[in-house]
PDB file of C-alpha atoms in Angstrom:
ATOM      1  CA  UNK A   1     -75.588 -58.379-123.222  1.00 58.00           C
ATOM      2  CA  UNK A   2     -78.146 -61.302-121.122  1.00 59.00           C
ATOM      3  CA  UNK A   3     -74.387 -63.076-121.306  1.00 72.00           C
ATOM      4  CA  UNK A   4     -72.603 -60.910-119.878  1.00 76.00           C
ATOM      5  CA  UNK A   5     -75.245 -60.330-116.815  1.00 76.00           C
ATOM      6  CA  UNK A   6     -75.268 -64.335-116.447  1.00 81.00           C
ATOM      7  CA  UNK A   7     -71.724 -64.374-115.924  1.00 84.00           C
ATOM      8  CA  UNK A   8     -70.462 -61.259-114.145  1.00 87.00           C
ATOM      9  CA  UNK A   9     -71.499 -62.527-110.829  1.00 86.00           C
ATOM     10  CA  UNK A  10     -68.872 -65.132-111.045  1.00 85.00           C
ATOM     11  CA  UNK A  11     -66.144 -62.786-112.505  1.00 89.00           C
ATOM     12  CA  UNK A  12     -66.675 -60.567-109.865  1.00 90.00           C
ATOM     13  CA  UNK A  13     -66.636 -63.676-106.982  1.00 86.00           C
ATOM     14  CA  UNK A  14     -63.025 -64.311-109.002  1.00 87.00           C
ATOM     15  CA  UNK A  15     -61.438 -61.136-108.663  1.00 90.00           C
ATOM     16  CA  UNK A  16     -62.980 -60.816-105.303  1.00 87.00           C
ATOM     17  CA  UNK A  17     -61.038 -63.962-104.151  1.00 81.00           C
ATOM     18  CA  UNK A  18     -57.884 -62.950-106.139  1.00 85.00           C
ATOM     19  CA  UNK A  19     -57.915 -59.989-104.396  1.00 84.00           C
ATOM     20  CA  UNK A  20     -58.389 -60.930-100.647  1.00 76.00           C
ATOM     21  CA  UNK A  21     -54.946 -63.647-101.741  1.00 73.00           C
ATOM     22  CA  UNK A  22     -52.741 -61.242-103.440  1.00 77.00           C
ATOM     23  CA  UNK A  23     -53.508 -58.352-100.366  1.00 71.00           C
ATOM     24  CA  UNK A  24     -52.517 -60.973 -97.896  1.00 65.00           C
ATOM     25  CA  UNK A  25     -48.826 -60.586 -96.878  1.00 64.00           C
ATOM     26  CA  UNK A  26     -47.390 -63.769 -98.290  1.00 73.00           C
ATOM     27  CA  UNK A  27     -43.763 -65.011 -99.582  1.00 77.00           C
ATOM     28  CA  UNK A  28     -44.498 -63.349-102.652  1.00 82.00           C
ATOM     29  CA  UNK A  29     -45.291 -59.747-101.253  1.00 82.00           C
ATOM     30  CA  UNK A  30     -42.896 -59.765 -98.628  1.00 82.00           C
ATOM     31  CA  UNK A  31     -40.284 -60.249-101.102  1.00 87.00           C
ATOM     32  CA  UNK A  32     -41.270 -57.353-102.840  1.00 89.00           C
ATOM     33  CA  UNK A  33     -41.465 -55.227 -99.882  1.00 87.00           C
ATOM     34  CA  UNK A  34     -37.998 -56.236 -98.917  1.00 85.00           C
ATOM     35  CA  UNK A  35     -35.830 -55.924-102.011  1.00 88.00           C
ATOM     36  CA  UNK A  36     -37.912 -52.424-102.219  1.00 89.00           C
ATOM     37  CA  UNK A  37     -36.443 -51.323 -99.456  1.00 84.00           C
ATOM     38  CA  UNK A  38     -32.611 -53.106 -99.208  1.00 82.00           C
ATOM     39  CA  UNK A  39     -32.085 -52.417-102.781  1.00 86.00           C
ATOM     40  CA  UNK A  40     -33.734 -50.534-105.143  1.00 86.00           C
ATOM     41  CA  UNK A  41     -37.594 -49.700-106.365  1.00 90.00           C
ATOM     42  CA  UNK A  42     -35.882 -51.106-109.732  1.00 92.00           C
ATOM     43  CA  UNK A  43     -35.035 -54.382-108.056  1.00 92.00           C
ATOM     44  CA  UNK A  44     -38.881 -53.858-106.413  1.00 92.00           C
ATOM     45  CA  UNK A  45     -40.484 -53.527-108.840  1.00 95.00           C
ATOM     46  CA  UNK A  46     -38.640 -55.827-111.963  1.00 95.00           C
ATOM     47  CA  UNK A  47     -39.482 -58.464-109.018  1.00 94.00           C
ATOM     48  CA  UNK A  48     -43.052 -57.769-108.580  1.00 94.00           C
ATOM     49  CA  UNK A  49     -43.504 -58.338-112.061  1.00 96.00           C
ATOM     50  CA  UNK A  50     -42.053 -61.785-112.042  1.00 95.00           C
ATOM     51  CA  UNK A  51     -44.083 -62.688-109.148  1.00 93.00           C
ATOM     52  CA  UNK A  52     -47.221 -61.395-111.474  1.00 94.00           C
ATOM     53  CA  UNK A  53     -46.044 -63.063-114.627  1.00 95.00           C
ATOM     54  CA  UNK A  54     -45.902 -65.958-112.182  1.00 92.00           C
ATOM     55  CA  UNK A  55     -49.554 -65.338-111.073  1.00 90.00           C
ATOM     56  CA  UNK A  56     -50.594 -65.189-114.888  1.00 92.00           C
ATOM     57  CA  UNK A  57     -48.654 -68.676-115.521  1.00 91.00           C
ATOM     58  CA  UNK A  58     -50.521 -70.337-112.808  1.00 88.00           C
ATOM     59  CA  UNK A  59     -53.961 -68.727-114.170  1.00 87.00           C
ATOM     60  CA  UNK A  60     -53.236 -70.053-117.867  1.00 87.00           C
ATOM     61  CA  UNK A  61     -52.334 -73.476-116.205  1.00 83.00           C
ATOM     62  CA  UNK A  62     -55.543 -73.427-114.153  1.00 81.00           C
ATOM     63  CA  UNK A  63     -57.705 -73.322-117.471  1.00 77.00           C
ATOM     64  CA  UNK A  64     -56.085 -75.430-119.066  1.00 76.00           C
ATOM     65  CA  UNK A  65     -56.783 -77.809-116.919  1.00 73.00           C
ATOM     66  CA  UNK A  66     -54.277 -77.737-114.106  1.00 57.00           C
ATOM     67  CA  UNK A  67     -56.764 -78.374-111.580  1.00 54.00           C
ATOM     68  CA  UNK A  68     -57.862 -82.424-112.824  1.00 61.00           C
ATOM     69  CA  UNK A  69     -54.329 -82.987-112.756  1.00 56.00           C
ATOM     70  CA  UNK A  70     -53.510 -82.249-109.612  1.00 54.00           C
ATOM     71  CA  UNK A  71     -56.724 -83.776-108.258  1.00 58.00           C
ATOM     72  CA  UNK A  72     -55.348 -86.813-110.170  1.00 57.00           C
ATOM     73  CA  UNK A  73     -51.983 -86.884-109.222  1.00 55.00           C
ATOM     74  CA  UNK A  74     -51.287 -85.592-106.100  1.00 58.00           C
ATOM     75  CA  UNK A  75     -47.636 -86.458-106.151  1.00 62.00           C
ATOM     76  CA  UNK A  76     -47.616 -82.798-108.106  1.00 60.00           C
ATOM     77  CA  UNK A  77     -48.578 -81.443-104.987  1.00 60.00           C
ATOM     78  CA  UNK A  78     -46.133 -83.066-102.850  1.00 68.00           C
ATOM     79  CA  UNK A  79     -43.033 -81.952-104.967  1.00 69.00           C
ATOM     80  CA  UNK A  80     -44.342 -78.548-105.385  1.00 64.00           C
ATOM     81  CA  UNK A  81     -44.190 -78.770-101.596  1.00 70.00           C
ATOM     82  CA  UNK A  82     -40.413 -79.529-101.145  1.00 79.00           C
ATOM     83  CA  UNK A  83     -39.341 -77.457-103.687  1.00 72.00           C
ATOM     84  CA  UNK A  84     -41.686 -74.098-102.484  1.00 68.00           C
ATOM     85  CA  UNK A  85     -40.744 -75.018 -98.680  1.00 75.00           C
ATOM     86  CA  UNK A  86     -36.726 -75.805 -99.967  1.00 81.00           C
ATOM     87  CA  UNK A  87     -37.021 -72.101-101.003  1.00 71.00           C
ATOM     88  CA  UNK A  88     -38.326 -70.471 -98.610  1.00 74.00           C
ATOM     89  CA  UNK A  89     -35.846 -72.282 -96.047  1.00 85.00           C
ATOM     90  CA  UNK A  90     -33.375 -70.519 -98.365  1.00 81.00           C
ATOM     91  CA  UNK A  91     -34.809 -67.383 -98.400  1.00 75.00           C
ATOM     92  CA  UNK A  92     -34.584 -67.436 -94.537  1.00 83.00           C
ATOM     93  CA  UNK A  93     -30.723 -67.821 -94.171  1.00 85.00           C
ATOM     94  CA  UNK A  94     -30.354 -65.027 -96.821  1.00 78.00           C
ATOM     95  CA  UNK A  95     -32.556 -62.720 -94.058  1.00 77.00           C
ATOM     96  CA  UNK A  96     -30.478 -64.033 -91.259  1.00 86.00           C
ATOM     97  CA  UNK A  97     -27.070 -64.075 -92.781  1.00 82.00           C
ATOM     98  CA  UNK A  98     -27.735 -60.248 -93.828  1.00 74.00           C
ATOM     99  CA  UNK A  99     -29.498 -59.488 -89.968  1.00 78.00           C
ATOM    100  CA  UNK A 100     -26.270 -61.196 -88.129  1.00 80.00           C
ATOM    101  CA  UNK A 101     -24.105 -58.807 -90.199  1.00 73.00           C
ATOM    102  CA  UNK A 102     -22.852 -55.282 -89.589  1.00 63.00           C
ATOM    103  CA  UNK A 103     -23.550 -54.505 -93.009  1.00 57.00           C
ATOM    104  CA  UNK A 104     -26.348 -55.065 -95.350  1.00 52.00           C
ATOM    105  CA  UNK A 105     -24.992 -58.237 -97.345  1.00 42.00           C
ATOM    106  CA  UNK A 106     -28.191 -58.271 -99.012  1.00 46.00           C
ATOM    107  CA  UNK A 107     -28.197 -55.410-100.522  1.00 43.00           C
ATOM    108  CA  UNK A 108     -24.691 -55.574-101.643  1.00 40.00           C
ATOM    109  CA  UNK A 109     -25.035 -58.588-103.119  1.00 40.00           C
ATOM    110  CA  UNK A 110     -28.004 -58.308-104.622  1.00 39.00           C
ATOM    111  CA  UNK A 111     -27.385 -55.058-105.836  1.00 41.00           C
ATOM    112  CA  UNK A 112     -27.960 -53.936-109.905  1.00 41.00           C
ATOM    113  CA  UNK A 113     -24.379 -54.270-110.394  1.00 43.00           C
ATOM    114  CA  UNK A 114     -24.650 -58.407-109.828  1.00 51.00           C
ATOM    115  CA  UNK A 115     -28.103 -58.784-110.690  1.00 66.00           C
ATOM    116  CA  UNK A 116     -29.699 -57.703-113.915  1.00 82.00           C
ATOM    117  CA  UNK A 117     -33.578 -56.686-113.852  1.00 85.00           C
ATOM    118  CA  UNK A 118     -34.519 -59.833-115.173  1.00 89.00           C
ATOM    119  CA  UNK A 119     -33.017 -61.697-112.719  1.00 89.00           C
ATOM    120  CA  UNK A 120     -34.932 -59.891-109.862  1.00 92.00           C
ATOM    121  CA  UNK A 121     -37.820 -60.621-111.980  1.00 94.00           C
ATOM    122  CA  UNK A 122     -36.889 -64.376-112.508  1.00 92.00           C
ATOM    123  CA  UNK A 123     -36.598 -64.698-108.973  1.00 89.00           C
ATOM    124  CA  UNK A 124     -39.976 -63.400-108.033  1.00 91.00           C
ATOM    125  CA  UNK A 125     -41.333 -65.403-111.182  1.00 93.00           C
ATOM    126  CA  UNK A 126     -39.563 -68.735-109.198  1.00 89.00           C
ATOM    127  CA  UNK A 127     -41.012 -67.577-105.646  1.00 85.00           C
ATOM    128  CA  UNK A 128     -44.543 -67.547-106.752  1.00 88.00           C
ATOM    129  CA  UNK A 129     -44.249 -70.881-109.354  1.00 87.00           C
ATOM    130  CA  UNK A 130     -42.712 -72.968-106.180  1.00 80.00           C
ATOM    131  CA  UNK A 131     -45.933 -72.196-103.922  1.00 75.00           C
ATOM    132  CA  UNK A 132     -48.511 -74.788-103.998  1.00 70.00           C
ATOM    133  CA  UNK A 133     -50.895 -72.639-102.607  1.00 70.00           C
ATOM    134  CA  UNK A 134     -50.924 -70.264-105.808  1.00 76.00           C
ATOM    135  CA  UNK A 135     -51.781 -72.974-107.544  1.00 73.00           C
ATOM    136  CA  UNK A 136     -54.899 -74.443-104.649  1.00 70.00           C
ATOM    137  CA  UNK A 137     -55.764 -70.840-104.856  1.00 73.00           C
ATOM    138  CA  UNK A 138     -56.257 -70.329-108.729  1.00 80.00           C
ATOM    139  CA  UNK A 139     -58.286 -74.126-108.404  1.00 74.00           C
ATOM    140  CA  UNK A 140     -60.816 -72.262-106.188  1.00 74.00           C
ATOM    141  CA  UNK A 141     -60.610 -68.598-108.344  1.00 79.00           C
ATOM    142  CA  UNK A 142     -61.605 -70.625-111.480  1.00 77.00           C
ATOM    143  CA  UNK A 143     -64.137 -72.564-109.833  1.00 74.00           C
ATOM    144  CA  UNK A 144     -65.606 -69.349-108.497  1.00 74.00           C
ATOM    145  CA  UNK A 145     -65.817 -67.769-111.759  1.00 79.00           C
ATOM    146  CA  UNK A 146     -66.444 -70.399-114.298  1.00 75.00           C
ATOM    147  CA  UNK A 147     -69.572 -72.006-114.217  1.00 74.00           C
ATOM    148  CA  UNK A 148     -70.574 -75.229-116.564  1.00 69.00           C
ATOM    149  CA  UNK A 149     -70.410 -74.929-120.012  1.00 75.00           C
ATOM    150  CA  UNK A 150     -68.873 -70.644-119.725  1.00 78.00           C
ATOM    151  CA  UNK A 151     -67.821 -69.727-122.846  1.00 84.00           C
ATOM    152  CA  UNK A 152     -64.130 -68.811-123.045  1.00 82.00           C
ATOM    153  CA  UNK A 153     -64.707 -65.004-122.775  1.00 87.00           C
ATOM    154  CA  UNK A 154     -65.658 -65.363-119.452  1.00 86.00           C
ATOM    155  CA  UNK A 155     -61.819 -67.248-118.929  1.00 85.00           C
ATOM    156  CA  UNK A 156     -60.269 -64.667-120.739  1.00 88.00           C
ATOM    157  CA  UNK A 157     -61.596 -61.374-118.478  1.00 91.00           C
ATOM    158  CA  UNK A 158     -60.773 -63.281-115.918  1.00 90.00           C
ATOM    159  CA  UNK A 159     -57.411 -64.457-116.433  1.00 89.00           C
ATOM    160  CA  UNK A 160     -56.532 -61.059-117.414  1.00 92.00           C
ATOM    161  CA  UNK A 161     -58.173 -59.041-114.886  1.00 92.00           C
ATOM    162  CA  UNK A 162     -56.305 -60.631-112.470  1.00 91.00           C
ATOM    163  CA  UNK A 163     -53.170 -60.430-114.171  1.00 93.00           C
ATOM    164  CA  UNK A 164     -53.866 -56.628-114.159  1.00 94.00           C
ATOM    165  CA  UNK A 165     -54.435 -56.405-110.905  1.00 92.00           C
ATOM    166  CA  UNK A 166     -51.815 -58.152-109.991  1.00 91.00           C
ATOM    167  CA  UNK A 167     -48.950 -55.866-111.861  1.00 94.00           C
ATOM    168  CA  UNK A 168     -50.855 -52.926-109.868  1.00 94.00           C
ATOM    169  CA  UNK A 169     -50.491 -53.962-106.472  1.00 91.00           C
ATOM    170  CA  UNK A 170     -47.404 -55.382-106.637  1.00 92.00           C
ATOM    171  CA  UNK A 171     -45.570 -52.346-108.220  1.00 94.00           C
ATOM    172  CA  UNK A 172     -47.528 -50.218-105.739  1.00 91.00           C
ATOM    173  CA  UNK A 173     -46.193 -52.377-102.506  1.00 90.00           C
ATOM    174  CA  UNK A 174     -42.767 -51.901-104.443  1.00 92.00           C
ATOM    175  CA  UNK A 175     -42.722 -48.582-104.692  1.00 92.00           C
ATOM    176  CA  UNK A 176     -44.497 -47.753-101.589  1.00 88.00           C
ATOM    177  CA  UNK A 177     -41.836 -49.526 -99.376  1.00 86.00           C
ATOM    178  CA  UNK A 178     -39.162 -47.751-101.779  1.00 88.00           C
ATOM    179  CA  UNK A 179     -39.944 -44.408-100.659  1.00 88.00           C
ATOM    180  CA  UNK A 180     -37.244 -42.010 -98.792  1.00 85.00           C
ATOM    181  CA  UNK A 181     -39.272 -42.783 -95.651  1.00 85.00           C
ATOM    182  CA  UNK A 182     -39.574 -46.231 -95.702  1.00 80.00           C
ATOM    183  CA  UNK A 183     -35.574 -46.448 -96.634  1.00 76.00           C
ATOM    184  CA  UNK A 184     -34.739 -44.329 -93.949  1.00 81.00           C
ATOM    185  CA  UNK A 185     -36.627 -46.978 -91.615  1.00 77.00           C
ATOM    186  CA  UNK A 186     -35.222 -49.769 -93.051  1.00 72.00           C
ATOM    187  CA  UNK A 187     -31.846 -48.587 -92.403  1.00 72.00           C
ATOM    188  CA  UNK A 188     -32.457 -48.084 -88.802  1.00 76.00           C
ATOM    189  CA  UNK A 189     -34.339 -51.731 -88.242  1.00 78.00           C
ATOM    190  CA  UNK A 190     -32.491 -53.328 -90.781  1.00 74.00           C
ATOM    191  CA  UNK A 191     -31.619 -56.119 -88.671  1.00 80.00           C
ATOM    192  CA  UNK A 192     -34.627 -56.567 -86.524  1.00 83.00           C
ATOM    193  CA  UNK A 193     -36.611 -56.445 -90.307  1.00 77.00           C
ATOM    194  CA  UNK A 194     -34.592 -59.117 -91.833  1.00 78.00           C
ATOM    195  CA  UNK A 195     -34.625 -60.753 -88.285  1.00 85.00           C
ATOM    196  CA  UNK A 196     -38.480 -61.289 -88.871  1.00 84.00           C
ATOM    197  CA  UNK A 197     -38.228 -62.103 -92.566  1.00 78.00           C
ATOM    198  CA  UNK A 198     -36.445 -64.933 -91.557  1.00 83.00           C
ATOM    199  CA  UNK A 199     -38.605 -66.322 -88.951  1.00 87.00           C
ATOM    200  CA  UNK A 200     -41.401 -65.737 -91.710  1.00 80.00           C
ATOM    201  CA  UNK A 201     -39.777 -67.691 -93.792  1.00 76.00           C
ATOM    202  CA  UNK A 202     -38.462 -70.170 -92.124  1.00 85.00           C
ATOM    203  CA  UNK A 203     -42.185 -70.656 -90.299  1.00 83.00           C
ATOM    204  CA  UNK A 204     -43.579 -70.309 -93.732  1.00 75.00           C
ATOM    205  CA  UNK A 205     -41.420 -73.141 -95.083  1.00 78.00           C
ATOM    206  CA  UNK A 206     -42.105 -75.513 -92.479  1.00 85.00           C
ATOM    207  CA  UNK A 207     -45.489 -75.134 -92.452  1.00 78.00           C
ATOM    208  CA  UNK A 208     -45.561 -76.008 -95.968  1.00 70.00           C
ATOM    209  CA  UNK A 209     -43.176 -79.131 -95.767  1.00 78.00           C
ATOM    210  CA  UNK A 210     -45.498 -80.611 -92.763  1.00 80.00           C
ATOM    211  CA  UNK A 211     -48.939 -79.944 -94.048  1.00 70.00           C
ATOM    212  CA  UNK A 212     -50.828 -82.737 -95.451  1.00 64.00           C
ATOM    213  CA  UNK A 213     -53.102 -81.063 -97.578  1.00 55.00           C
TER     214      UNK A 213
END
């Protein structure tokens, strides 16, 4: 029991930090929020769970010692960089290419008769895996939580707490955004909503191909 008082402090600070990143509207949750609402809350949520089984991967990583090799090798960094901001640069002509048309290519083509659950989930599994920051992020979540010498309990509850938390909130933002409501809107705005995807996106990709750290 004195254990578990000595290290729920940290625990908490983890999930705390986890948290305040996964409630932040990212690449990763406006996916979600997207395919929600141009396809299906199938398609939402099968792709919220990839992006949390991707969350999960980078937490595993992390504790296994993900974070020394990346303060080793920073070349890790730099290609996780092109390929996350290559990505997102491709994510941004799909949302313009489906706001210059009349109809909603996206949905069509993205639809469940082209694209199997698992590949919605494979594709938010690929979104969050290709951001470095997911991975800078879990660096200071462990650090947080894990103190010198923790037993690995204390990286177990906290690897999957946050896995748990992060199948909740994304299958809520997915099935939020796939309500009647939230349809109806996106039908109306389609284009200015894909409009600003893009530009998110596209800003988003940049930002990550020219930053240095």
């Amino acid at each position: 029991m004195e254990q578990i008082y000595t290290y729920l402090p940290g625990i908490l600070l983890a999930y705390s930090a986890f948290l305040l990143g996964v409630l932040s509207p990212g690449p990763n949750v406006l996916v979600v929020i997207d395919t929600s609402m141009s396809v299906s809350r199938k398609a939402g949520i099968s792709l919220a769970l990839g992006v949390a089984t991707g969350s999960f991967t980078w937490a595993m990583l992390t504790d296994l010692g993900l974070s020394a090799v990346l303060a080793i090798y920073a070349a890790a960094i730099a290609v996780g960089k092109i390929v996350g901001g290559l990505y997102l640069f491709w994510l941004a002509y799909k949302a313009f290419k489906s706001a210059a048309s009349a109809h909603d290519v996206k949905a069509r083509t993205l639809d469940g008769e082209t694209r199997f659950p698992f590949g919605y989930a494979l594709r938010g599994y690929i979104i969050q895996m290709t951001n470095p920051k997911a991975a800078l992020t879990w660096i200071a979540i462990i650090a947080l939580g894990l103190q010198p010498g923790a037993p690995l309990w204390v990286a177990v509850v906290i690897v999957t707490g946050t896995f748990l938390l992060s199948i909740v909130i994304h299958v809520l933002y997915a099935v939020a955004f796939s309500t009647p409501i939230m349809v109806s809107l996106y039908g109306k705005a389609r284009r200015y909503i894909q409009a600003t995807l893009g530009a998110f996106f596209a800003f988003a990709g940049f930002k990550l191909l020219t930053s240095r750290s």
